């Protein structure tokens, strides 16, 4: 659930942006891949550490998206 929620959010947002704007958000794909890569670590990390990784990845996606949108204007 710690990784699944953010992953579902990114994939849903990716599909929404594809349907509405017709653009493929590479930041969301990379964020989703990062969350998928972090999933096997759940056996070795505390839930707090895994949540921190998920939050950091979502933050990175947000920063990337913000920079990408600003550069297109």
PDB file of N, CA and C in Angstrom:
ATOM      1  N   UNK A   1       0.819  -1.195   0.000  1.00  0.00           N
ATOM      2  CA  UNK A   1       0.000   0.000   0.000  1.00  0.00           C
ATOM      3  C   UNK A   1       0.865   1.262   0.000  1.00  0.00           C
ATOM      4  N   UNK A   2       2.030   1.186   0.579  1.00  0.00           N
ATOM      5  CA  UNK A   2       2.890   2.365   0.656  1.00  0.00           C
ATOM      6  C   UNK A   2       3.387   2.749  -0.732  1.00  0.00           C
ATOM      7  N   UNK A   3       3.708   1.782  -1.542  1.00  0.00           N
ATOM      8  CA  UNK A   3       4.187   2.051  -2.897  1.00  0.00           C
ATOM      9  C   UNK A   3       3.032   2.009  -3.898  1.00  0.00           C
ATOM     10  N   UNK A   4       2.031   1.211  -3.629  1.00  0.00           N
ATOM     11  CA  UNK A   4       0.923   1.033  -4.557  1.00  0.00           C
ATOM     12  C   UNK A   4       0.090   2.283  -4.770  1.00  0.00           C
ATOM     13  N   UNK A   5      -0.162   3.031  -3.712  1.00  0.00           N
ATOM     14  CA  UNK A   5      -0.949   4.253  -3.832  1.00  0.00           C
ATOM     15  C   UNK A   5      -0.289   5.285  -4.731  1.00  0.00           C
ATOM     16  N   UNK A   6       0.972   5.645  -4.462  1.00  0.00           N
ATOM     17  CA  UNK A   6       1.648   6.581  -5.352  1.00  0.00           C
ATOM     18  C   UNK A   6       1.785   6.066  -6.785  1.00  0.00           C
ATOM     19  N   UNK A   7       1.990   4.766  -6.933  1.00  0.00           N
ATOM     20  CA  UNK A   7       2.101   4.185  -8.270  1.00  0.00           C
ATOM     21  C   UNK A   7       0.780   4.321  -9.025  1.00  0.00           C
ATOM     22  N   UNK A   8      -0.316   4.019  -8.363  1.00  0.00           N
ATOM     23  CA  UNK A   8      -1.630   4.162  -8.976  1.00  0.00           C
ATOM     24  C   UNK A   8      -1.906   5.620  -9.345  1.00  0.00           C
ATOM     25  N   UNK A   9      -1.508   6.549  -8.473  1.00  0.00           N
ATOM     26  CA  UNK A   9      -1.671   7.977  -8.759  1.00  0.00           C
ATOM     27  C   UNK A   9      -0.896   8.374 -10.008  1.00  0.00           C
ATOM     28  N   UNK A  10       0.362   7.976 -10.091  1.00  0.00           N
ATOM     29  CA  UNK A  10       1.177   8.359 -11.247  1.00  0.00           C
ATOM     30  C   UNK A  10       0.632   7.773 -12.547  1.00  0.00           C
ATOM     31  N   UNK A  11       0.238   6.518 -12.511  1.00  0.00           N
ATOM     32  CA  UNK A  11      -0.288   5.890 -13.727  1.00  0.00           C
ATOM     33  C   UNK A  11      -1.611   6.514 -14.147  1.00  0.00           C
ATOM     34  N   UNK A  12      -2.483   6.800 -13.175  1.00  0.00           N
ATOM     35  CA  UNK A  12      -3.745   7.453 -13.494  1.00  0.00           C
ATOM     36  C   UNK A  12      -3.542   8.845 -14.058  1.00  0.00           C
ATOM     37  N   UNK A  13      -2.629   9.594 -13.458  1.00  0.00           N
ATOM     38  CA  UNK A  13      -2.324  10.939 -13.927  1.00  0.00           C
ATOM     39  C   UNK A  13      -1.702  10.895 -15.319  1.00  0.00           C
ATOM     40  N   UNK A  14      -0.858   9.906 -15.560  1.00  0.00           N
ATOM     41  CA  UNK A  14      -0.250   9.732 -16.875  1.00  0.00           C
ATOM     42  C   UNK A  14      -1.316   9.481 -17.935  1.00  0.00           C
ATOM     43  N   UNK A  15      -2.246   8.588 -17.646  1.00  0.00           N
ATOM     44  CA  UNK A  15      -3.317   8.292 -18.593  1.00  0.00           C
ATOM     45  C   UNK A  15      -4.221   9.503 -18.802  1.00  0.00           C
ATOM     46  N   UNK A  16      -4.493  10.255 -17.746  1.00  0.00           N
ATOM     47  CA  UNK A  16      -5.312  11.459 -17.868  1.00  0.00           C
ATOM     48  C   UNK A  16      -4.642  12.482 -18.776  1.00  0.00           C
ATOM     49  N   UNK A  17      -3.366  12.745 -18.546  1.00  0.00           N
ATOM     50  CA  UNK A  17      -2.656  13.731 -19.361  1.00  0.00           C
ATOM     51  C   UNK A  17      -2.559  13.276 -20.815  1.00  0.00           C
ATOM     52  N   UNK A  18      -2.421  11.979 -21.018  1.00  0.00           N
ATOM     53  CA  UNK A  18      -2.382  11.448 -22.382  1.00  0.00           C
ATOM     54  C   UNK A  18      -3.725  11.653 -23.075  1.00  0.00           C
ATOM     55  N   UNK A  19      -4.814  11.408 -22.351  1.00  0.00           N
ATOM     56  CA  UNK A  19      -6.140  11.537 -22.943  1.00  0.00           C
ATOM     57  C   UNK A  19      -6.525  12.996 -23.184  1.00  0.00           C
ATOM     58  N   UNK A  20      -6.194  13.878 -22.254  1.00  0.00           N
ATOM     59  CA  UNK A  20      -6.634  15.272 -22.363  1.00  0.00           C
ATOM     60  C   UNK A  20      -5.706  16.103 -23.240  1.00  0.00           C
ATOM     61  N   UNK A  21      -4.410  15.986 -22.992  1.00  0.00           N
ATOM     62  CA  UNK A  21      -3.450  16.835 -23.686  1.00  0.00           C
ATOM     63  C   UNK A  21      -2.768  16.148 -24.863  1.00  0.00           C
ATOM     64  N   UNK A  22      -2.885  14.828 -24.942  1.00  0.00           N
ATOM     65  CA  UNK A  22      -2.239  14.092 -26.013  1.00  0.00           C
ATOM     66  C   UNK A  22      -0.724  14.036 -25.880  1.00  0.00           C
ATOM     67  N   UNK A  23      -0.235  14.291 -24.682  1.00  0.00           N
ATOM     68  CA  UNK A  23       1.207  14.276 -24.450  1.00  0.00           C
ATOM     69  C   UNK A  23       1.565  13.174 -23.462  1.00  0.00           C
ATOM     70  N   UNK A  24       2.722  12.625 -23.657  1.00  0.00           N
ATOM     71  CA  UNK A  24       3.228  11.535 -22.840  1.00  0.00           C
ATOM     72  C   UNK A  24       4.169  12.119 -21.789  1.00  0.00           C
ATOM     73  N   UNK A  25       3.820  11.995 -20.510  1.00  0.00           N
ATOM     74  CA  UNK A  25       4.623  12.570 -19.430  1.00  0.00           C
ATOM     75  C   UNK A  25       5.736  11.603 -19.040  1.00  0.00           C
ATOM     76  N   UNK A  26       6.930  11.868 -19.544  1.00  0.00           N
ATOM     77  CA  UNK A  26       8.070  11.015 -19.239  1.00  0.00           C
ATOM     78  C   UNK A  26       8.390  11.016 -17.746  1.00  0.00           C
ATOM     79  N   UNK A  27       8.153  12.131 -17.080  1.00  0.00           N
ATOM     80  CA  UNK A  27       8.419  12.218 -15.649  1.00  0.00           C
ATOM     81  C   UNK A  27       7.579  11.202 -14.880  1.00  0.00           C
ATOM     82  N   UNK A  28       6.341  11.014 -15.283  1.00  0.00           N
ATOM     83  CA  UNK A  28       5.472  10.074 -14.595  1.00  0.00           C
ATOM     84  C   UNK A  28       5.906   8.624 -14.840  1.00  0.00           C
ATOM     85  N   UNK A  29       6.364   8.352 -16.048  1.00  0.00           N
ATOM     86  CA  UNK A  29       6.851   7.004 -16.357  1.00  0.00           C
ATOM     87  C   UNK A  29       8.091   6.692 -15.508  1.00  0.00           C
ATOM     88  N   UNK A  30       9.007   7.638 -15.442  1.00  0.00           N
ATOM     89  CA  UNK A  30      10.222   7.427 -14.642  1.00  0.00           C
ATOM     90  C   UNK A  30       9.892   7.295 -13.163  1.00  0.00           C
ATOM     91  N   UNK A  31       8.949   8.090 -12.692  1.00  0.00           N
ATOM     92  CA  UNK A  31       8.526   7.974 -11.293  1.00  0.00           C
ATOM     93  C   UNK A  31       7.901   6.621 -11.004  1.00  0.00           C
ATOM     94  N   UNK A  32       7.067   6.146 -11.926  1.00  0.00           N
ATOM     95  CA  UNK A  32       6.441   4.830 -11.758  1.00  0.00           C
ATOM     96  C   UNK A  32       7.485   3.725 -11.773  1.00  0.00           C
ATOM     97  N   UNK A  33       8.454   3.838 -12.662  1.00  0.00           N
ATOM     98  CA  UNK A  33       9.528   2.837 -12.697  1.00  0.00           C
ATOM     99  C   UNK A  33      10.354   2.875 -11.421  1.00  0.00           C
ATOM    100  N   UNK A  34      10.577   4.077 -10.891  1.00  0.00           N
ATOM    101  CA  UNK A  34      11.294   4.197  -9.625  1.00  0.00           C
ATOM    102  C   UNK A  34      10.540   3.540  -8.482  1.00  0.00           C
ATOM    103  N   UNK A  35       9.227   3.717  -8.454  1.00  0.00           N
ATOM    104  CA  UNK A  35       8.423   3.078  -7.402  1.00  0.00           C
ATOM    105  C   UNK A  35       8.420   1.560  -7.561  1.00  0.00           C
ATOM    106  N   UNK A  36       8.349   1.094  -8.794  1.00  0.00           N
ATOM    107  CA  UNK A  36       8.399  -0.353  -9.034  1.00  0.00           C
ATOM    108  C   UNK A  36       9.748  -0.909  -8.602  1.00  0.00           C
ATOM    109  N   UNK A  37      10.810  -0.151  -8.872  1.00  0.00           N
ATOM    110  CA  UNK A  37      12.150  -0.592  -8.464  1.00  0.00           C
ATOM    111  C   UNK A  37      12.305  -0.582  -6.946  1.00  0.00           C
ATOM    112  N   UNK A  38      11.601   0.308  -6.270  1.00  0.00           N
ATOM    113  CA  UNK A  38      11.709   0.397  -4.808  1.00  0.00           C
ATOM    114  C   UNK A  38      10.892  -0.683  -4.103  1.00  0.00           C
ATOM    115  N   UNK A  39       9.933  -1.271  -4.797  1.00  0.00           N
ATOM    116  CA  UNK A  39       9.051  -2.240  -4.153  1.00  0.00           C
ATOM    117  C   UNK A  39       9.783  -3.428  -3.520  1.00  0.00           C
ATOM    118  N   UNK A  40      10.758  -4.054  -4.184  1.00  0.00           N
ATOM    119  CA  UNK A  40      11.421  -5.201  -3.545  1.00  0.00           C
ATOM    120  C   UNK A  40      12.145  -4.857  -2.243  1.00  0.00           C
ATOM    121  N   UNK A  41      12.428  -3.588  -2.029  1.00  0.00           N
ATOM    122  CA  UNK A  41      13.124  -3.184  -0.803  1.00  0.00           C
ATOM    123  C   UNK A  41      12.215  -3.205   0.415  1.00  0.00           C
ATOM    124  N   UNK A  42      10.917  -3.434   0.233  1.00  0.00           N
ATOM    125  CA  UNK A  42      10.001  -3.402   1.374  1.00  0.00           C
ATOM    126  C   UNK A  42      10.310  -4.487   2.403  1.00  0.00           C
ATOM    127  N   UNK A  43      10.990  -5.524   1.979  1.00  0.00           N
ATOM    128  CA  UNK A  43      11.359  -6.588   2.923  1.00  0.00           C
ATOM    129  C   UNK A  43      12.499  -6.173   3.838  1.00  0.00           C
ATOM    130  N   UNK A  44      13.294  -5.209   3.408  1.00  0.00           N
ATOM    131  CA  UNK A  44      14.497  -4.824   4.146  1.00  0.00           C
ATOM    132  C   UNK A  44      14.398  -3.447   4.789  1.00  0.00           C
ATOM    133  N   UNK A  45      13.391  -2.671   4.441  1.00  0.00           N
ATOM    134  CA  UNK A  45      13.255  -1.311   4.963  1.00  0.00           C
ATOM    135  C   UNK A  45      12.042  -1.208   5.877  1.00  0.00           C
ATOM    136  N   UNK A  46      12.101  -0.247   6.766  1.00  0.00           N
ATOM    137  CA  UNK A  46      10.934   0.028   7.598  1.00  0.00           C
ATOM    138  C   UNK A  46       9.869   0.713   6.746  1.00  0.00           C
ATOM    139  N   UNK A  47       8.622   0.639   7.174  1.00  0.00           N
ATOM    140  CA  UNK A  47       7.576   1.338   6.418  1.00  0.00           C
ATOM    141  C   UNK A  47       7.835   2.840   6.293  1.00  0.00           C
ATOM    142  N   UNK A  48       8.419   3.438   7.320  1.00  0.00           N
ATOM    143  CA  UNK A  48       8.720   4.863   7.265  1.00  0.00           C
ATOM    144  C   UNK A  48       9.761   5.169   6.186  1.00  0.00           C
ATOM    145  N   UNK A  49      10.787   4.339   6.087  1.00  0.00           N
ATOM    146  CA  UNK A  49      11.819   4.548   5.067  1.00  0.00           C
ATOM    147  C   UNK A  49      11.244   4.360   3.667  1.00  0.00           C
ATOM    148  N   UNK A  50      10.396   3.374   3.505  1.00  0.00           N
ATOM    149  CA  UNK A  50       9.775   3.141   2.194  1.00  0.00           C
ATOM    150  C   UNK A  50       8.844   4.297   1.828  1.00  0.00           C
ATOM    151  N   UNK A  51       8.118   4.820   2.800  1.00  0.00           N
ATOM    152  CA  UNK A  51       7.256   5.973   2.547  1.00  0.00           C
ATOM    153  C   UNK A  51       8.088   7.203   2.194  1.00  0.00           C
ATOM    154  N   UNK A  52       9.251   7.358   2.824  1.00  0.00           N
ATOM    155  CA  UNK A  52      10.128   8.481   2.503  1.00  0.00           C
ATOM    156  C   UNK A  52      10.648   8.374   1.076  1.00  0.00           C
ATOM    157  N   UNK A  53      10.975   7.170   0.637  1.00  0.00           N
ATOM    158  CA  UNK A  53      11.424   6.963  -0.739  1.00  0.00           C
ATOM    159  C   UNK A  53      10.292   7.295  -1.712  1.00  0.00           C
ATOM    160  N   UNK A  54       9.076   6.828  -1.408  1.00  0.00           N
ATOM    161  CA  UNK A  54       7.933   7.114  -2.276  1.00  0.00           C
ATOM    162  C   UNK A  54       7.661   8.617  -2.331  1.00  0.00           C
ATOM    163  N   UNK A  55       7.750   9.288  -1.191  1.00  0.00           N
ATOM    164  CA  UNK A  55       7.519  10.738  -1.164  1.00  0.00           C
ATOM    165  C   UNK A  55       8.598  11.478  -1.949  1.00  0.00           C
ATOM    166  N   UNK A  56       9.841  11.037  -1.821  1.00  0.00           N
ATOM    167  CA  UNK A  56      10.933  11.678  -2.561  1.00  0.00           C
ATOM    168  C   UNK A  56      10.750  11.495  -4.062  1.00  0.00           C
ATOM    169  N   UNK A  57      10.306  10.328  -4.474  1.00  0.00           N
ATOM    170  CA  UNK A  57      10.067  10.096  -5.896  1.00  0.00           C
ATOM    171  C   UNK A  57       8.913  10.957  -6.418  1.00  0.00           C
ATOM    172  N   UNK A  58       7.841  11.068  -5.638  1.00  0.00           N
ATOM    173  CA  UNK A  58       6.729  11.927  -6.053  1.00  0.00           C
ATOM    174  C   UNK A  58       7.156  13.388  -6.113  1.00  0.00           C
ATOM    175  N   UNK A  59       7.975  13.811  -5.173  1.00  0.00           N
ATOM    176  CA  UNK A  59       8.489  15.175  -5.188  1.00  0.00           C
ATOM    177  C   UNK A  59       9.341  15.413  -6.436  1.00  0.00           C
ATOM    178  N   UNK A  60      10.193  14.446  -6.760  1.00  0.00           N
ATOM    179  CA  UNK A  60      11.042  14.573  -7.949  1.00  0.00           C
ATOM    180  C   UNK A  60      10.196  14.647  -9.219  1.00  0.00           C
ATOM    181  N   UNK A  61       9.140  13.859  -9.290  1.00  0.00           N
ATOM    182  CA  UNK A  61       8.244  13.910 -10.453  1.00  0.00           C
ATOM    183  C   UNK A  61       7.583  15.282 -10.538  1.00  0.00           C
ATOM    184  N   UNK A  62       7.162  15.808  -9.413  1.00  0.00           N
ATOM    185  CA  UNK A  62       6.538  17.125  -9.404  1.00  0.00           C
ATOM    186  C   UNK A  62       7.472  18.225  -9.852  1.00  0.00           C
ATOM    187  N   UNK A  63       8.714  18.187  -9.388  1.00  0.00           N
ATOM    188  CA  UNK A  63       9.701  19.188  -9.798  1.00  0.00           C
ATOM    189  C   UNK A  63       9.981  19.064 -11.292  1.00  0.00           C
ATOM    190  N   UNK A  64      10.176  17.834 -11.758  1.00  0.00           N
ATOM    191  CA  UNK A  64      10.439  17.593 -13.184  1.00  0.00           C
ATOM    192  C   UNK A  64       9.270  18.107 -14.032  1.00  0.00           C
ATOM    193  N   UNK A  65       8.052  17.802 -13.610  1.00  0.00           N
ATOM    194  CA  UNK A  65       6.866  18.237 -14.351  1.00  0.00           C
ATOM    195  C   UNK A  65       6.780  19.767 -14.383  1.00  0.00           C
ATOM    196  N   UNK A  66       7.069  20.402 -13.266  1.00  0.00           N
ATOM    197  CA  UNK A  66       7.033  21.860 -13.185  1.00  0.00           C
ATOM    198  C   UNK A  66       8.062  22.490 -14.122  1.00  0.00           C
ATOM    199  N   UNK A  67       9.256  21.963 -14.122  1.00  0.00           N
ATOM    200  CA  UNK A  67      10.310  22.472 -15.015  1.00  0.00           C
ATOM    201  C   UNK A  67       9.927  22.233 -16.477  1.00  0.00           C
ATOM    202  N   UNK A  68       9.353  21.082 -16.750  1.00  0.00           N
ATOM    203  CA  UNK A  68       8.963  20.746 -18.116  1.00  0.00           C
ATOM    204  C   UNK A  68       7.855  21.670 -18.628  1.00  0.00           C
ATOM    205  N   UNK A  69       6.885  21.952 -17.797  1.00  0.00           N
ATOM    206  CA  UNK A  69       5.784  22.821 -18.211  1.00  0.00           C
ATOM    207  C   UNK A  69       6.271  24.238 -18.409  1.00  0.00           C
ATOM    208  N   UNK A  70       7.132  24.715 -17.521  1.00  0.00           N
ATOM    209  CA  UNK A  70       7.664  26.076 -17.652  1.00  0.00           C
ATOM    210  C   UNK A  70       8.528  26.234 -18.900  1.00  0.00           C
ATOM    211  N   UNK A  71       9.246  25.202 -19.288  1.00  0.00           N
ATOM    212  CA  UNK A  71      10.109  25.299 -20.472  1.00  0.00           C
ATOM    213  C   UNK A  71       9.300  25.269 -21.764  1.00  0.00           C
ATOM    214  N   UNK A  72       8.070  24.782 -21.727  1.00  0.00           N
ATOM    215  CA  UNK A  72       7.236  24.713 -22.919  1.00  0.00           C
ATOM    216  C   UNK A  72       6.491  26.015 -23.183  1.00  0.00           C
ATOM    217  N   UNK A  73       6.476  26.924 -22.230  1.00  0.00           N
ATOM    218  CA  UNK A  73       5.762  28.204 -22.401  1.00  0.00           C
ATOM    219  C   UNK A  73       6.578  29.196 -23.167  1.00  0.00           C
TER     220      UNK A  73
END
